[in-house]
């Protein structure tokens, strides 16, 4: 950025923009109307001439050259018109930069820096060292106060161009003439180890551009040194003193024979092996082994190690290994260590320890009451002693050189076994107490009872050592289990009519189950039969029941039929049974069950049985009209509806009803009928019932007419359907008349009839028993008094309405009487 210094001015300003050793660049503000600007540089304290430069009216910045180094100048700007007249001006003071330094010498002693020596110039307050890489990927400027100066953060074995500039308060000079310098190679990164107590191995990664390496080794506390050259990236120094520190300095050389950086590492050699090893036992809470040795030079720590891997360490001349391992033939070595590593182990010292406790013990009960303790053989053992104590206090002892021992054992007891092994060093520590529990005893006095058709209840007395009883009922392809702590068990969901082998097995959590207990056999109740069909014979009093027979051949099957009032049974060993003497109109529940010597099965599912309904005990037929009868009967047990039939050769009538009476039409008069009935139950069972026959009444005559005769008499005529006797009844308002015609006659005459009276006439046949048919139609006539032989004008009414023509007789002429009803 420009350094601005304001001078005397009116309408224009002036500031210094940039300064070098031979030039000064200024910047001014634009002035309106100026066609050019003139810059003049006048030395303030020097007789040297002024220098100037002129610029166009569009410029606002310009330089004045050919100035003297490190000199104060008065800078002036004049704004002029086209005629050269000064329109406005401004001045300021500024100094030029110092002289350009000269590089005298440049060199690299470190792979990341270059040192430059240069000539110092008057008026400089400092210097700038500029460094650029040949490939242009690095550029830096380093400020120093004097010569020499060093440029840092460079790359090893890399070419750089360096120049120097002087600096004062006004600015910096031009760069000096450049020089090219290459940095030296970097130092090898030394890694040192001591493979043995008299050698040191130094290795490093190859250094780029290095052709030779120099290593110098010196012992700590000595002025003598050894220098060696090599082109390999490793070197071994031997014949060194054990446990001694050596320092090694390494330098790499490039193709130009220039040494690079150096790096120094210090390494101690491994110590000598300890000597004069001594061993002795110590007694405290546990037996220990004390190990001592003679100390060696350069050792930081000593490690005593047994052949079994136990160890102890110390910085002095002894340590103790605690605890000792039992049953071992030990060898002990001592190793001295420092930062280079361990020495070779010392010569081993041998000794043996007391036996170890037995590692694995097991008991085999080869037969009831005879047990054998067995264990794995232990090293360094001469003989074994076993102590066997039973949980009731009794104790046995066994001494042997073998790995087995016999003792007597009873079912249901726990035995505590303690083992010791011995050698010349003494007894082994007591091992873990081994528990052995014999199997629980088998139960005695087992009772098995069938408590339901498919459930067995097993009971027994508790036995020693049993915590749980496992009861099984085993059949050919099925096993039922029951586990309980109580001496009773119910085995349910068994198969019916099956022989089971029942075993009660006592178990304990520790020993398991005693599988030697003998089985007991028991059979379950027979299986329930299934009713396949219930069929009534032609006579409803006998029923055949078909059922399955799922049991053994010696099974008896019983069928029961139960109603509200009675129970019927039948028995058989086959698949059917006959129920007899069943009354009519009764509903039964039919059930079958099986029976063996073991017990009775559950009943089968019930099947309903309904016997046919009873016939009504009484039935009467009453004729209501010539073509209609009323049949009534008494209620029948078990019947819900009835079908009554009247049958003859001339036709039949039928009625279906739920009542105990029925009105039947289409009856033919004078006909003999047979009477029958079907009594039907609610489920469709029928009873065929027959009764005495029924004869319908004689037919009422047809074409009935009444004639008014002379002498106050009336004559009735009719037409009969067959040879039949009739009666004629005239019922008047004042008098009644009855006429009995001669047998098989079709007319009848009534005398002394009052004229002007109204008569109701009924012509009815006479039944064979002498009774008179009562349902023949009645006709009502009026008898006129208008003349002896003159017919009356009458309005005829009746059912049906008829108008009769005047008829003539052989006696005299009469008029037909008027029917009015």
Coordinates of C-alpha atoms in Angstrom, one line a residue, residues 230-540:
X230 CA 30.2 -47.3 5.1
X231 CA 27.9 -47.2 2.2
X232 CA 25.5 -49.7 3.8
X233 CA 22.5 -48.5 5.9
X234 CA 23.8 -50.5 9.0
X235 CA 26.9 -51.1 11.1
X236 CA 27.8 -53.4 13.9
X237 CA 30.3 -52.5 16.7
X238 CA 31.7 -55.5 18.5
X239 CA 34.2 -56.3 21.2
X240 CA 32.4 -53.8 23.5
X241 CA 32.2 -53.9 27.3
X242 CA 29.0 -55.4 28.8
X243 CA 26.7 -53.1 30.6
X244 CA 28.4 -49.9 29.2
X245 CA 26.9 -46.9 27.5
X246 CA 28.3 -45.9 24.0
X247 CA 27.3 -42.8 22.0
X248 CA 27.3 -43.1 18.1
X249 CA 27.2 -40.0 15.8
X250 CA 26.1 -40.5 12.2
X251 CA 26.7 -38.2 9.2
X252 CA 25.8 -38.6 5.5
X253 CA 27.9 -37.3 2.5
X254 CA 26.5 -36.2 -0.9
X255 CA 28.0 -36.6 -4.3
X256 CA 29.9 -33.3 -4.0
X257 CA 31.6 -34.6 -0.9
X258 CA 29.7 -32.3 1.5
X259 CA 28.8 -33.6 4.9
X260 CA 25.1 -33.3 5.9
X261 CA 23.4 -33.1 9.2
X262 CA 24.7 -35.3 12.0
X263 CA 22.6 -37.3 14.6
X264 CA 23.8 -38.9 17.8
X265 CA 22.3 -41.8 19.7
X266 CA 23.5 -43.4 22.9
X267 CA 23.1 -47.2 23.6
X268 CA 24.0 -49.4 26.5
X269 CA 25.2 -52.9 26.0
X270 CA 23.4 -55.8 27.6
X271 CA 24.8 -57.0 31.0
X272 CA 26.7 -60.2 31.8
X273 CA 24.8 -63.3 33.1
X274 CA 24.6 -63.4 36.9
X275 CA 26.7 -66.1 38.7
X276 CA 26.8 -67.8 42.1
X277 CA 23.1 -68.7 42.2
X278 CA 21.9 -70.0 45.5
X279 CA 18.4 -71.4 46.5
X280 CA 16.8 -71.9 49.9
X281 CA 13.2 -72.3 51.2
X282 CA 11.4 -69.7 53.3
X283 CA 8.5 -70.3 55.6
X284 CA 5.7 -67.8 56.1
X285 CA 2.0 -68.2 55.4
X286 CA 3.0 -70.2 52.4
X287 CA 6.2 -71.9 51.3
X288 CA 8.5 -69.7 49.2
X289 CA 11.8 -70.1 47.4
X290 CA 14.6 -67.5 48.0
X291 CA 17.0 -67.0 45.1
X292 CA 20.3 -65.0 45.5
X293 CA 23.1 -64.1 42.9
X294 CA 26.2 -62.0 42.4
X295 CA 25.4 -58.6 40.9
X296 CA 26.9 -57.6 37.5
X297 CA 27.8 -54.2 35.9
X298 CA 25.1 -52.2 34.0
X299 CA 22.1 -54.2 35.2
X300 CA 19.0 -52.3 36.2
X301 CA 16.9 -55.3 37.4
X302 CA 17.3 -59.1 37.9
X303 CA 14.7 -61.7 37.1
X304 CA 14.6 -65.2 38.6
X305 CA 12.4 -67.6 36.7
X306 CA 11.5 -71.2 37.4
X307 CA 11.0 -73.8 34.7
X308 CA 7.2 -73.7 35.4
X309 CA 7.0 -70.0 34.7
X310 CA 7.0 -68.6 38.2
X311 CA 9.3 -65.7 38.7
X312 CA 10.4 -62.8 40.9
X313 CA 12.4 -59.7 40.2
X314 CA 14.6 -57.3 42.2
X315 CA 17.2 -54.5 41.7
X316 CA 19.3 -56.0 44.5
X317 CA 21.0 -59.4 44.8
X318 CA 18.0 -61.6 45.9
X319 CA 14.2 -62.1 45.6
X320 CA 11.7 -64.7 46.7
X321 CA 9.3 -66.7 44.6
X322 CA 5.9 -67.1 46.4
X323 CA 4.1 -69.4 46.4
X324 CA 5.9 -72.4 45.2
X325 CA 4.1 -74.7 42.8
X326 CA 3.5 -78.2 44.1
X327 CA 4.6 -81.4 42.5
X328 CA 7.3 -79.8 40.3
X329 CA 10.9 -80.6 39.5
X330 CA 12.1 -77.1 39.4
X331 CA 15.0 -75.5 37.6
X332 CA 15.8 -71.8 38.4
X333 CA 17.7 -69.3 36.2
X334 CA 18.5 -65.7 36.8
X335 CA 18.7 -63.0 34.1
X336 CA 20.1 -59.5 34.4
X337 CA 18.3 -56.8 32.4
X338 CA 18.8 -53.1 31.4
X339 CA 17.3 -50.9 28.7
X340 CA 19.2 -52.9 26.0
X341 CA 17.5 -56.1 27.0
X342 CA 18.2 -59.2 29.1
X343 CA 21.4 -61.0 29.5
X344 CA 21.7 -64.7 28.8
X345 CA 20.2 -66.8 31.6
X346 CA 22.5 -68.1 34.3
X347 CA 23.2 -71.8 34.7
X348 CA 20.0 -73.6 36.1
X349 CA 19.7 -74.8 39.7
X350 CA 17.5 -77.9 40.2
X351 CA 15.1 -78.9 43.1
X352 CA 11.7 -80.7 43.7
X353 CA 8.6 -79.6 45.7
X354 CA 6.0 -81.5 47.7
X355 CA 3.1 -83.3 45.9
X356 CA 0.1 -81.5 44.5
X357 CA -3.5 -82.2 45.7
X358 CA -5.3 -84.6 43.5
X359 CA -6.8 -82.9 40.5
X360 CA -9.6 -85.2 39.5
X361 CA -11.5 -87.7 41.7
X362 CA -14.6 -89.7 40.8
X363 CA -16.6 -92.5 42.4
X364 CA -18.0 -95.6 40.6
X365 CA -20.8 -97.6 42.1
X366 CA -20.1 -100.8 40.3
X367 CA -22.8 -102.7 42.2
X368 CA -25.2 -101.8 44.9
X369 CA -23.3 -101.2 48.2
X370 CA -19.8 -101.4 46.6
X371 CA -18.1 -98.1 45.6
X372 CA -14.6 -97.4 44.1
X373 CA -12.8 -94.1 44.4
X374 CA -10.6 -93.4 41.3
X375 CA -8.2 -90.5 40.7
X376 CA -5.6 -89.4 38.1
X377 CA -2.0 -90.2 38.9
X378 CA 0.0 -87.3 40.2
X379 CA 3.8 -86.8 39.6
X380 CA 6.4 -87.1 42.4
X381 CA 3.9 -89.1 44.5
X382 CA 4.9 -92.3 46.5
X383 CA 1.5 -93.3 48.0
X384 CA -2.1 -92.0 48.6
X385 CA -4.4 -91.9 51.6
X386 CA -8.2 -91.5 51.3
X387 CA -10.5 -90.6 54.2
X388 CA -14.2 -91.5 53.6
X389 CA -16.8 -90.0 56.1
X390 CA -20.5 -90.8 55.8
X391 CA -23.1 -88.2 56.6
X392 CA -24.3 -90.1 59.7
X393 CA -20.7 -89.9 61.2
X394 CA -19.2 -93.3 60.3
X395 CA -15.7 -93.2 58.7
X396 CA -13.4 -95.4 56.6
X397 CA -9.7 -95.0 55.6
X398 CA -7.9 -96.4 52.6
X399 CA -4.0 -96.4 52.1
X400 CA -2.7 -97.4 48.6
X401 CA 0.0 -96.8 46.1
X402 CA -2.6 -97.5 43.3
X403 CA -5.0 -95.0 41.8
X404 CA -8.2 -96.7 43.1
X405 CA -9.7 -97.4 46.5
X406 CA -12.7 -99.5 47.6
X407 CA -15.3 -98.6 50.3
X408 CA -18.7 -99.8 51.3
X409 CA -21.6 -97.5 50.3
X410 CA -25.3 -97.7 51.0
X411 CA -28.2 -96.1 49.0
X412 CA -29.4 -92.7 50.1
X413 CA -26.2 -91.5 51.9
X414 CA -23.7 -88.7 51.2
X415 CA -20.0 -89.5 51.5
X416 CA -17.3 -86.9 52.1
X417 CA -13.9 -88.0 50.6
X418 CA -10.6 -86.3 51.4
X419 CA -7.4 -87.3 49.6
X420 CA -3.7 -86.7 50.4
X421 CA -0.6 -87.6 48.4
X422 CA 2.9 -88.1 49.9
X423 CA 6.5 -88.0 48.8
X424 CA 9.9 -87.5 50.5
X425 CA 9.2 -83.7 50.6
X426 CA 6.1 -84.3 52.7
X427 CA 2.3 -84.3 52.3
X428 CA 0.4 -82.5 49.7
X429 CA -2.0 -79.7 50.8
X430 CA -5.5 -80.9 51.5
X431 CA -7.4 -80.9 48.3
X432 CA -11.1 -80.1 47.9
X433 CA -13.4 -82.4 49.8
X434 CA -15.2 -84.5 47.2
X435 CA -18.9 -85.2 47.8
X436 CA -20.4 -88.4 46.6
X437 CA -24.1 -89.2 47.1
X438 CA -25.4 -92.6 46.4
X439 CA -28.7 -93.0 44.5
X440 CA -31.8 -92.8 46.6
X441 CA -33.3 -96.1 47.8
X442 CA -36.2 -97.7 45.8
X443 CA -39.6 -97.2 47.5
X444 CA -41.3 -100.2 49.2
X445 CA -45.0 -101.0 49.7
X446 CA -46.2 -99.3 46.5
X447 CA -50.0 -99.3 46.2
X448 CA -51.8 -98.5 42.9
X449 CA -55.5 -97.6 42.8
X450 CA -57.7 -96.7 39.9
X451 CA -59.3 -93.4 41.1
X452 CA -61.1 -92.7 37.8
X453 CA -61.4 -94.4 34.4
X454 CA -58.1 -93.1 33.1
X455 CA -56.2 -92.0 36.3
X456 CA -54.0 -94.2 38.5
X457 CA -53.1 -93.0 42.0
X458 CA -49.8 -94.4 43.3
X459 CA -48.8 -94.2 46.9
X460 CA -45.6 -95.3 48.7
X461 CA -43.4 -94.6 51.8
X462 CA -40.7 -91.9 51.7
X463 CA -37.2 -93.3 51.2
X464 CA -33.7 -92.0 52.3
X465 CA -32.0 -89.6 49.9
X466 CA -35.0 -88.9 47.7
X467 CA -35.8 -85.3 47.0
X468 CA -38.1 -86.0 44.0
X469 CA -40.0 -88.9 42.8
X470 CA -40.4 -89.6 39.1
X471 CA -43.4 -91.8 38.4
X472 CA -43.9 -93.3 35.0
X473 CA -46.7 -95.3 33.5
X474 CA -45.3 -97.0 30.4
X475 CA -47.2 -98.6 27.6
X476 CA -46.0 -99.9 24.2
X477 CA -45.7 -96.5 22.5
X478 CA -46.6 -94.0 25.2
X479 CA -45.0 -92.9 28.5
X480 CA -46.8 -90.7 31.0
X481 CA -44.6 -88.8 33.5
X482 CA -45.3 -87.4 37.0
X483 CA -42.7 -85.6 39.1
X484 CA -43.4 -84.6 42.7
X485 CA -41.7 -84.3 46.0
X486 CA -44.5 -86.0 47.9
X487 CA -44.8 -89.9 48.1
X488 CA -48.0 -89.9 46.1
X489 CA -48.7 -89.3 42.4
X490 CA -51.8 -89.3 40.2
X491 CA -51.1 -90.4 36.6
X492 CA -53.9 -89.1 34.5
X493 CA -54.7 -88.9 30.8
X494 CA -53.9 -92.6 30.5
X495 CA -55.2 -94.8 27.8
X496 CA -58.4 -96.7 28.7
X497 CA -58.4 -100.5 28.8
X498 CA -54.6 -100.6 28.7
X499 CA -52.1 -102.5 30.8
X500 CA -49.4 -100.1 32.2
X501 CA -46.0 -100.7 33.7
X502 CA -45.7 -98.3 36.6
X503 CA -42.3 -97.4 38.0
X504 CA -41.6 -95.1 40.9
X505 CA -38.0 -93.7 40.5
X506 CA -36.5 -91.7 43.4
X507 CA -34.2 -88.8 42.4
X508 CA -31.9 -86.4 44.1
X509 CA -30.5 -83.2 42.7
X510 CA -26.9 -84.3 43.4
X511 CA -26.9 -87.9 42.4
X512 CA -29.8 -88.1 40.0
X513 CA -32.3 -90.9 39.7
X514 CA -32.2 -94.6 40.8
X515 CA -33.1 -96.4 37.6
X516 CA -33.0 -99.9 39.1
X517 CA -36.4 -99.9 40.9
X518 CA -38.8 -102.7 39.7
X519 CA -42.0 -102.0 37.8
X520 CA -45.6 -102.7 38.9
X521 CA -48.4 -103.4 36.4
X522 CA -51.9 -102.1 36.5
X523 CA -54.8 -101.8 34.0
X524 CA -57.0 -98.8 33.4
X525 CA -60.8 -98.9 33.2
X526 CA -62.4 -100.0 30.0
X527 CA -62.9 -97.4 27.2
X528 CA -66.3 -95.8 26.7
X529 CA -68.3 -97.3 23.8
X530 CA -69.9 -95.1 21.2
X531 CA -73.5 -95.6 20.2
X532 CA -73.7 -96.0 16.5
X533 CA -77.4 -96.3 16.0
X534 CA -80.7 -96.8 17.8
X535 CA -83.4 -98.4 15.6
X536 CA -87.0 -99.4 16.6
X537 CA -88.4 -102.7 15.3
X538 CA -91.8 -102.8 13.7
X539 CA -93.1 -103.0 17.2
X540 CA -92.1 -99.8 19.0

